[in-house]
């Protein structure tokens, strides 16, 4: 199988984030021939180090002499990345991301690299605040590749969770929440670290604690930082809590519910009652959002994050051989 | 002067927190003869290490043979401290804290040590949630020492900000907010660390940014985590911001305003329109709360934190020679 890759390889897909690089060898029919990755993320690299880091992961896939398109989304295109692919302003058609792609300088003649741009939103004094995304736009393009002309609301949970309003395949507005980062800091760095543990929400009492916390934070967001300290106080005083690991899992579920509920409280007026929110990302985190949304009486459906990013990169690779070679914003 | 201390010393006041110890040599008239301190906080000590740590700071003040009362508030009385002084449940009369004091074992015959208790609140399904304080109750006792029978609302800003409802010198309810810790984590550990700097709010545009953020968070607390990411996005996109240090100070003022505004949003129904909130703590932080409260149309007055803790320890020292020597809750 491995020897066949260079022969069947049509292009390479790369999702290059702050801390990791993931790559896929793709054939002409959109099938994945091989996967690779490393922890050579943007934060670990200077511009000259990108090509060696890429070759370390994809070098074995390359044919002897043919030039192979490599489509990259994510932080490699940031100002502090390999080469800047400037943010596209809204409204942004997701089937035309490749028009903002740039080609970084490469030495290996077999590499034809394109970096996809992120999106930016300028404040309009009303619904729109200053906001940026880089990487998520490609997952959204994957949604549009699978459902051309999609209109609706999509959510991409994560360190910086994105909520995105689409009209006919175009991003018209988005909002980012620091939810995942806030949860991580509180769970591992704050006084709450003594009281909480990560939980898969597998136990029913964890699911219940999570759902209760979602409801509380969504209905009284102003008491968020009070409820945070309340986790610690309950750990000290609440005799009804279980002990040891079950206690920490229950309180961890509650912390997760509070942070996600705070996020959802900002969106209650926007959540459609007649259409499902599209959740794009890994299954475990999206399942948590599904539970949070259903707690508030809203429906959702899930699009796997890897499926989405591959479909988005394929849309760029298929439609737009002609990237902007100068690196200027078109 | 220094040689006179052992001669004039009547008692020793100690505020022993998680990370620091502060001590004062007091004469019989309540005047401070000397101050000392160290970074030998509760987190750095096991029970047998408390007496040596105390002697390191106050040893020079002690007379040759007389026994000296040492009144200690704060985390030294926690379960994981020197010896546990169990939390007193509400309602708690602040002029009777000493009834819950315990005497830890000491070797030096000149030390007569008493550890003051903290307060705890049990959830009642309505206004009261599980909550604890340890150290702040002594500052509140200082308020009551200066204003006997005080009724009203007090706020003690800090890592874990406390809001406390008093009736006739008795604590009837309190609520803790993780505000200071949240600010610290976001300013120094999150993605925002690249965009913000601490500021004294000395510049008028920092004060304005702080006040705007207080108003926004207090009126729309649900958008808190969105506005956090918005700081980063504004740093990337907002051309109206100043550059370099002025920019970081402005965004730091905004971060501070968002965290304090979130706290105040939970209290808007409770803030009296006809009486000043009593702010107890250091001048700089209380000035920030004064500005935040006045932004929301509320008045406040300031009681210095050191003055308060000394007055509270003095109230305990003067009124209650008889602590509970068994360490049992009375």
XYZ file of C-alpha atoms in Angstrom:
660
model
C 0.000 0.000 0.000
C 2.667 2.464 1.064
C 4.586 2.043 -2.180
C 1.432 2.857 -4.138
C 0.950 6.286 -2.626
C 3.337 8.244 -4.876
C 1.693 6.655 -7.886
C -1.902 7.400 -6.906
C -1.278 10.733 -5.141
C -3.281 13.623 -6.646
C -2.815 16.268 -3.974
C -2.050 16.732 -0.283
C -4.377 18.256 2.311
C -2.911 19.938 5.401
C -4.512 21.439 8.495
C -1.674 23.362 10.161
C -2.631 24.749 13.542
C -0.853 26.515 16.373
C 0.384 23.348 18.008
C -0.038 20.547 15.471
C 0.134 19.706 11.792
C -2.145 17.082 10.246
C -1.749 15.936 6.654
C -3.595 13.588 4.301
C -2.466 12.018 1.011
C -5.443 12.272 -1.361
C -6.188 10.503 -4.630
C -8.041 12.060 -7.558
C -11.376 10.666 -6.344
C -11.091 12.299 -2.928
C -10.108 9.109 -1.090
C -7.551 9.294 1.721
C -4.463 7.224 0.851
C -2.528 7.974 4.041
C -2.531 10.230 7.091
C 0.316 11.867 8.959
C 0.997 14.542 11.491
C 3.411 16.050 13.959
C 3.606 18.558 16.783
C 5.439 21.038 14.568
C 2.726 23.673 14.932
C 2.942 27.358 14.088
C 4.123 28.272 17.566
C 7.174 25.991 17.177
C 8.294 27.236 13.747
C 9.998 30.142 12.001
C 9.239 30.638 8.279
C 12.285 28.715 6.952
C 11.364 25.727 9.158
C 7.989 25.100 7.521
C 9.186 23.321 4.393
C 11.394 20.842 6.315
C 8.543 20.234 8.794
C 6.155 19.566 5.898
C 8.595 17.215 4.167
C 9.148 15.311 7.378
C 5.458 14.380 7.367
C 4.618 14.119 3.647
C 8.031 13.439 2.033
C 7.445 9.695 1.662
C 4.228 10.316 -0.239
C 5.805 12.433 -2.988
C 6.530 11.017 -6.452
C 10.037 11.190 -7.884
C 9.554 14.263 -9.994
C 5.903 15.375 -10.452
C 4.756 18.598 -8.876
C 2.031 17.995 -6.272
C -0.490 20.580 -5.054
C -0.432 20.980 -1.270
C -3.424 22.865 0.127
C -2.979 24.161 3.646
C -5.421 25.829 6.000
C -4.890 27.198 9.495
C -2.228 29.139 11.329
C 0.530 28.446 8.785
C -1.101 31.323 6.861
C -1.043 33.726 9.809
C 1.186 36.793 9.907
C 3.469 34.951 12.319
C 3.277 31.732 10.212
C 4.953 30.537 6.997
C 3.670 33.413 4.897
C 0.651 35.596 5.536
C -2.558 34.835 3.658
C -4.454 37.997 4.609
C -7.881 37.653 6.200
C -10.789 37.956 3.759
C -13.400 40.447 4.994
C -17.091 39.550 5.208
C -19.287 38.762 3.391
C -17.110 35.841 2.242
C -18.153 33.176 -0.278
C -16.854 29.883 1.040
C -16.442 28.340 -2.423
C -13.956 31.059 -3.295
C -11.498 30.882 -0.394
C -8.752 29.854 -2.820
C -8.852 33.330 -4.365
C -7.187 34.578 -1.208
C -4.574 31.813 -1.091
C -0.866 32.634 -1.253
C 2.103 30.532 -2.339
C 5.041 30.549 0.083
C 8.557 30.102 -1.297
C 9.649 26.437 -1.475
C 12.916 24.747 -2.491
C 11.692 21.232 -3.302
C 10.433 21.382 -6.914
C 7.825 18.707 -6.194
C 5.884 20.994 -3.818
C 3.238 23.426 -5.085
C 2.061 24.908 -1.790
C -0.989 27.147 -1.265
C -1.965 28.685 2.060
C -5.677 29.467 2.476
C -6.742 32.745 4.107
C -8.793 33.242 7.257
C -11.818 35.533 7.588
C -12.166 38.789 9.469
C -15.183 40.789 10.585
C -15.146 44.520 11.275
C -17.279 46.010 14.024
C -20.434 47.722 12.771
C -21.656 49.118 16.073
C -24.567 46.677 16.043
C -24.522 42.878 15.772
C -20.993 42.587 14.417
C -17.902 42.939 16.600
C -14.270 42.740 15.558
C -13.560 39.073 15.032
C -11.207 36.722 13.203
C -11.009 33.051 12.271
C -8.283 30.986 10.642
C -8.866 27.320 9.888
C -12.580 27.178 10.707
C -13.472 28.854 7.375
C -12.139 25.736 5.618
C -14.357 23.463 7.708
C -17.270 25.724 6.815
C -16.295 25.453 3.158
C -16.540 21.689 3.662
C -20.103 22.124 4.898
C -20.883 24.158 1.780
C -19.139 21.568 -0.434
C -21.486 18.924 0.967
C -24.563 21.161 1.068
C -24.148 23.764 -1.707
C -25.797 27.076 -0.972
C -26.233 26.227 2.733
C -28.041 28.848 4.837
C -28.217 28.600 8.602
C -26.252 28.692 11.821
C -23.115 26.625 12.394
C -21.094 26.186 15.572
C -17.476 25.037 15.742
C -16.740 24.237 19.406
C -13.187 24.395 20.689
C -10.577 26.537 22.402
C -12.126 29.550 20.689
C -15.642 28.449 19.802
C -17.091 30.011 16.638
C -20.748 30.637 15.832
C -21.253 31.423 12.174
C -24.250 32.723 10.258
C -24.315 31.589 6.612
C -26.553 32.745 3.777
C -26.428 30.848 0.487
C -22.928 29.537 1.135
C -21.589 32.921 2.261
C -20.442 33.854 5.765
C -22.332 37.011 6.735
C -21.524 37.181 10.458
C -19.665 35.291 13.161
C -18.864 35.452 16.850
C -16.028 33.827 18.775
C -16.207 32.760 22.420
C -13.194 31.985 24.589
C -15.080 29.011 26.046
C -12.587 26.165 25.658
C -9.651 28.250 26.820
C -11.635 29.530 29.807
C -12.571 25.975 30.774
C -8.987 24.796 30.438
C -7.559 27.620 32.540
C -10.159 27.188 35.262
C -9.875 23.397 35.361
C -6.087 23.238 35.422
C -4.765 26.564 36.758
C -7.333 28.034 39.154
C -8.313 27.169 42.726
C -10.933 24.889 41.142
C -8.219 22.497 39.965
C -8.411 20.833 43.397
C -12.121 20.137 42.950
C -12.676 19.108 39.335
C -11.664 16.383 36.896
C -12.358 16.010 33.212
C -15.284 13.743 32.516
C -16.710 12.185 29.384
C -20.232 12.810 30.777
C -20.628 9.035 30.589
C -22.333 8.800 33.990
C -25.930 9.968 34.152
C -25.324 12.117 37.233
C -22.531 13.911 35.356
C -24.871 14.527 32.433
C -27.446 15.867 34.867
C -24.903 18.133 36.612
C -23.767 19.391 33.200
C -27.329 20.096 32.025
C -28.250 21.869 35.279
C -25.171 24.072 34.961
C -25.981 24.889 31.320
C -29.473 25.980 32.346
C -28.188 28.080 35.262
C -25.482 29.874 33.278
C -27.735 30.432 30.282
C -30.500 31.940 32.403
C -28.310 33.921 34.837
C -25.040 34.606 33.019
C -24.216 37.424 35.426
C -23.665 34.936 38.229
C -21.031 33.033 36.238
C -18.008 33.966 38.358
C -20.013 33.440 41.552
C -21.007 29.952 40.418
C -17.360 29.237 39.679
C -16.370 29.884 43.285
C -19.495 27.981 44.297
C -17.916 24.813 42.869
C -15.104 25.136 45.385
C -17.483 25.936 48.234
C -19.726 22.980 47.353
C -16.665 20.727 47.383
C -16.003 21.906 50.960
C -19.572 21.954 52.272
C -22.059 19.930 50.211
C -22.697 16.608 51.959
C -24.829 15.327 49.089
C -21.883 15.080 46.686
C -20.240 11.699 46.078
C -16.601 11.187 47.095
C -13.234 11.082 45.379
C -13.185 10.643 41.617
C -16.987 10.647 41.239
C -17.105 13.973 43.083
C -14.421 15.528 40.895
C -16.120 14.238 37.744
C -19.466 15.685 38.864
C -17.932 19.081 39.627
C -15.927 18.952 36.373
C -19.163 18.324 34.454
C -20.647 21.314 36.233
C -17.690 23.536 35.287
C -18.013 22.465 31.655
C -21.746 23.182 31.729
C -21.205 26.635 33.204
C -18.740 27.698 30.502
C -20.829 26.315 27.639
C -24.033 27.694 29.177
C -22.446 31.144 29.406
C -21.670 30.937 25.689
C -25.202 29.831 24.821
C -26.771 32.605 26.894
C -25.449 35.109 24.352
C -27.108 33.210 21.536
C -30.576 32.417 22.831
C -32.153 35.084 20.644
C -30.294 33.726 17.626
C -30.844 30.005 18.042
C -33.399 28.958 15.445
C -36.427 27.113 16.767
C -37.240 25.636 13.360
C -33.813 24.463 12.154
C -30.943 22.469 13.566
C -27.626 24.106 14.462
C -24.799 22.445 12.527
C -22.060 21.355 14.943
C -18.675 20.887 13.275
C -15.843 19.269 15.233
C -14.802 16.163 17.110
C -17.529 13.803 18.230
C -17.006 14.081 21.999
C -17.083 17.862 22.153
C -19.981 18.102 19.704
C -21.933 15.568 21.792
C -21.491 17.920 24.742
C -22.885 20.830 22.708
C -25.726 18.634 21.471
C -26.685 17.937 25.086
C -26.348 21.634 26.006
C -28.528 22.716 23.085
C -31.157 20.079 23.744
C -31.232 21.218 27.391
C -32.313 24.603 26.027
C -34.837 22.979 23.673
C -32.806 23.360 20.481
C -31.822 20.740 17.937
C -28.494 20.181 16.233
C -26.779 17.852 13.818
C -23.124 16.889 13.621
C -20.561 17.143 10.843
C -17.256 15.477 11.716
C -14.425 18.005 11.864
C -11.922 15.978 9.841
C -14.523 15.235 7.173
C -15.307 18.949 7.009
C -11.737 20.180 6.711
C -10.927 17.624 4.004
C -14.043 18.566 2.026
C -13.134 22.254 2.362
C -9.560 21.759 1.225
C -10.804 19.607 -1.669
C -13.211 22.357 -2.725
C -10.274 24.786 -2.820
C -7.989 22.302 -4.574
C -10.555 21.332 -7.200
C -11.914 24.730 -8.030
C -8.925 26.961 -7.937
C -5.674 25.849 -9.451
C -4.829 29.505 -9.845
C -3.980 30.874 -6.444
C -2.695 34.367 -6.131
C 1.038 33.786 -6.578
C 2.091 37.243 -5.424
C 0.670 36.913 -1.964
C -1.306 40.154 -2.373
C -4.905 40.270 -1.263
C -6.997 40.015 -4.425
C 12.854 52.257 68.991
C 13.436 48.592 68.221
C 14.715 47.877 71.738
C 11.528 49.364 73.159
C 9.206 46.915 71.442
C 9.460 43.999 73.906
C 8.811 46.444 76.726
C 5.700 48.068 75.186
C 4.337 45.019 73.389
C 0.785 44.081 74.436
C -0.160 41.603 71.717
C 0.668 40.567 68.160
C -1.681 40.714 65.181
C -1.175 38.319 62.265
C -2.892 38.006 58.891
C -1.690 34.642 57.588
C -2.800 34.011 54.030
C -2.147 31.352 51.387
C 1.021 32.945 50.102
C 2.091 35.530 52.705
C 2.235 36.250 56.401
C 1.904 39.803 57.737
C 2.402 40.636 61.404
C 2.120 43.727 63.571
C 3.493 44.419 67.062
C 0.728 46.239 68.948
C 0.783 48.249 72.166
C -2.009 48.364 74.698
C -3.516 51.472 73.105
C -3.838 49.833 69.674
C -0.814 51.606 68.168
C 1.425 49.706 65.758
C 4.978 49.400 67.166
C 6.431 47.431 64.246
C 5.450 45.512 61.134
C 6.867 42.369 59.616
C 6.075 39.723 57.076
C 7.335 36.918 54.913
C 6.333 34.706 52.023
C 5.836 31.741 54.357
C 2.162 31.389 53.467
C -0.115 28.427 54.155
C 0.730 26.803 50.837
C 4.423 26.665 51.798
C 3.984 25.194 55.279
C 3.199 21.944 57.104
C 1.763 22.229 60.646
C 5.109 21.880 62.508
C 6.613 24.660 60.348
C 4.178 27.369 61.492
C 5.781 28.143 64.852
C 9.297 28.594 63.409
C 7.863 30.708 60.572
C 6.050 32.880 63.104
C 9.141 33.261 65.309
C 11.230 34.224 62.296
C 8.986 37.259 61.815
C 7.972 38.190 65.393
C 10.766 36.663 67.520
C 12.627 39.959 67.994
C 9.498 41.603 69.365
C 8.977 39.118 72.201
C 9.912 39.943 75.791
C 12.272 37.684 77.729
C 9.672 35.714 79.585
C 6.135 37.166 79.444
C 3.460 35.301 77.560
C 2.113 37.361 74.629
C -1.252 36.868 72.907
C -0.909 36.316 69.159
C -4.190 36.641 67.246
C -4.131 35.179 63.775
C -6.710 35.304 61.001
C -6.650 33.737 57.562
C -5.579 30.443 56.038
C -3.404 29.383 58.992
C -6.744 28.286 60.495
C -7.793 26.232 57.458
C -8.006 22.445 57.553
C -4.754 22.303 55.595
C -3.176 25.030 57.811
C -1.642 25.065 61.298
C -4.713 23.758 63.053
C -8.304 23.925 61.848
C -10.537 26.635 63.279
C -13.820 25.319 61.900
C -15.999 27.670 59.848
C -18.769 29.393 61.810
C -22.137 29.029 60.082
C -24.373 32.039 59.349
C -25.806 34.139 60.857
C -22.487 35.079 62.483
C -21.978 37.933 64.962
C -18.713 39.606 64.017
C -17.942 40.726 67.563
C -17.889 37.095 68.655
C -15.470 35.542 66.182
C -13.096 34.737 69.035
C -15.582 32.186 70.359
C -14.643 30.003 67.423
C -10.881 30.496 67.850
C -8.591 27.540 68.484
C -5.146 27.357 70.114
C -2.571 25.378 68.143
C 0.200 23.577 70.044
C 3.307 25.740 70.558
C 6.716 25.062 72.118
C 7.874 28.598 72.929
C 6.315 29.467 76.322
C 6.104 33.147 75.340
C 3.528 32.463 72.591
C -0.205 32.302 73.332
C -1.571 31.722 69.828
C -5.221 31.867 68.761
C -6.454 31.113 65.252
C -9.698 32.819 64.267
C -12.342 30.866 62.324
C -13.756 31.618 58.908
C -17.455 31.716 57.997
C -19.488 29.317 55.903
C -22.878 29.590 54.268
C -25.093 26.632 53.393
C -27.236 26.681 50.273
C -30.895 27.379 50.949
C -32.226 26.911 47.441
C -32.929 30.620 47.175
C -30.542 33.556 47.629
C -27.858 31.636 49.510
C -25.404 29.318 47.794
C -22.656 27.238 49.382
C -19.889 29.679 50.203
C -16.890 30.123 52.475
C -14.572 32.906 53.635
C -11.446 32.859 55.760
C -9.698 36.115 56.603
C -12.323 38.512 55.252
C -14.548 37.935 58.322
C -11.850 39.612 60.421
C -11.807 42.667 58.152
C -15.586 42.784 58.476
C -15.203 42.573 62.261
C -12.946 45.621 61.913
C -15.763 47.462 60.130
C -18.098 46.548 62.998
C -15.467 47.584 65.571
C -15.410 51.027 63.994
C -19.148 51.214 63.308
C -20.871 49.084 65.971
C -24.097 47.502 64.814
C -23.343 48.241 61.154
C -26.054 47.234 58.654
C -25.491 47.350 54.924
C -23.566 45.884 52.020
C -19.776 45.476 52.030
C -17.482 44.392 49.235
C -13.958 42.994 49.667
C -12.366 42.961 46.198
C -9.541 40.548 45.447
C -8.629 37.159 44.044
C -11.957 35.870 45.348
C -14.104 38.984 45.752
C -16.643 38.846 48.577
C -19.965 40.690 48.786
C -21.397 40.585 52.280
C -24.794 41.550 53.648
C -24.679 42.674 57.295
C -27.519 43.322 59.699
C -26.727 44.903 63.076
C -23.131 43.690 63.034
C -24.060 40.160 61.940
C -23.256 38.521 58.602
C -26.532 37.216 57.182
C -25.480 36.367 53.613
C -22.462 36.532 51.350
C -21.403 35.720 47.805
C -17.921 35.097 46.423
C -16.853 35.839 42.857
C -13.731 34.452 41.203
C -13.080 37.865 39.642
C -9.448 38.540 40.549
C -8.332 35.024 39.731
C -10.216 35.107 36.423
C -8.559 38.410 35.506
C -5.120 37.090 36.438
C -5.490 33.887 34.435
C -6.799 35.710 31.375
C -4.182 38.478 31.526
C -1.189 36.228 32.030
C -2.056 32.734 30.739
C -4.585 33.076 27.912
C -4.265 34.160 24.277
C -5.068 37.669 25.568
C -1.666 37.893 27.263
C -0.259 39.121 23.947
C -2.717 42.003 23.860
C -3.040 43.350 27.404
C -0.925 44.963 30.092
C -1.761 45.891 33.658
C -2.701 49.518 34.021
C -3.272 51.798 36.976
C -6.152 53.439 35.059
C -4.109 56.640 35.355
C -4.765 57.695 31.769
C -8.218 59.042 31.003
C -8.645 56.823 27.952
C -7.921 53.784 30.129
C -10.531 54.922 32.621
C -12.990 55.349 29.767
C -12.195 51.909 28.318
C -12.619 50.406 31.792
C -15.962 52.145 32.368
C -17.291 51.173 28.921
C -16.365 47.556 29.587
C -18.043 47.627 33.019
C -21.249 48.909 31.411
C -21.141 46.309 28.629
C -20.490 43.341 30.896
C -23.015 44.480 33.490
C -25.758 44.932 30.900
C -24.961 41.896 28.713
C -23.165 39.408 30.961
C -23.926 36.566 28.563
C -21.535 38.008 25.997
C -18.625 37.942 28.455
C -16.580 35.205 26.777
C -17.327 36.699 23.352
C -16.040 40.091 24.493
C -12.914 38.395 25.817
C -12.035 37.084 22.375
C -13.069 40.467 20.997
C -10.081 42.012 22.819
C -7.759 39.864 20.756
C -9.660 40.578 17.536
C -9.659 44.333 18.224
C -5.901 44.160 18.780
C -5.597 42.640 15.284
C -8.160 44.764 13.442
C -9.104 48.005 15.191
C -7.231 50.888 13.566
C -8.479 53.374 16.146
C -6.439 51.845 18.976
C -3.149 53.484 19.983
C 0.089 51.534 19.555
C 2.457 49.607 21.781
C 2.212 50.118 25.510
C -0.750 52.520 25.325
C -2.649 49.922 23.314
C -1.893 47.150 25.788
C -2.865 49.375 28.709
C -6.160 50.299 27.024
C -6.999 46.647 26.328
C -5.875 45.676 29.850
C -8.243 48.286 31.286
C -11.000 46.800 29.159
C -10.258 43.263 30.410
C -10.369 44.502 34.007
C -13.671 46.282 33.339
C -15.201 43.172 31.774
C -14.378 40.948 34.762
C -15.550 43.491 37.354
C -18.632 44.345 35.280
C -19.548 40.655 35.112
C -19.373 40.520 38.906
C -21.520 43.638 39.295
C -24.137 42.361 36.858
C -25.079 39.708 39.435
C -25.588 42.386 42.080
C -27.547 45.101 40.318
C -30.761 44.136 42.100
C -28.933 44.187 45.429
C -26.964 47.413 45.140
C -28.639 49.966 47.392
C -29.608 53.210 45.723
C -29.804 55.056 49.037
C -26.640 53.878 50.808
C -22.975 53.548 49.945
C -21.334 50.163 49.459
C -18.408 49.763 51.882
C -15.282 48.775 49.968
C -12.648 47.091 52.135
C -9.193 46.483 50.695
C -6.155 48.139 49.182
C -6.590 51.627 47.795
C -5.802 50.900 44.137
C -8.202 47.997 43.770
C -10.944 49.746 45.744
C -10.526 52.831 43.525
C -11.240 50.574 40.559
C -14.427 49.292 42.200
C -15.409 52.852 43.113
C -15.163 53.794 39.442
C -17.071 50.678 38.391
C -19.866 51.344 40.885
C -20.124 55.013 39.978
C -20.350 53.982 36.311
C -23.502 52.113 37.309
C -24.763 55.063 39.339
C -23.921 53.675 42.782
C -21.912 55.226 45.587
C -19.266 53.673 47.790
C -16.843 54.509 50.545
C -13.483 52.990 51.349
C -12.095 51.312 54.454
C -8.401 50.473 54.178
C -7.800 46.734 54.293
C -4.925 46.831 56.790
C -6.830 49.181 59.081
C -9.786 46.815 58.933
C -7.875 43.621 59.683
C -6.049 45.237 62.619
C -9.308 46.569 64.052
C -10.902 43.131 63.654
C -8.013 41.314 65.336
C -8.034 43.914 68.106
C -11.754 43.353 68.668
C -11.055 39.642 69.081
C -7.990 40.218 71.268
C -9.728 42.708 73.531
C -13.025 40.937 73.988
C -12.116 37.323 74.214
C -9.169 36.160 76.236
C -10.903 32.816 76.532
C -10.575 31.042 73.236
C -11.736 27.495 72.898
C -8.598 25.584 73.889
C -9.870 22.197 72.737
C -10.205 23.169 69.117
C -13.787 21.910 69.076
C -16.491 24.032 67.488
C -18.325 25.753 70.362
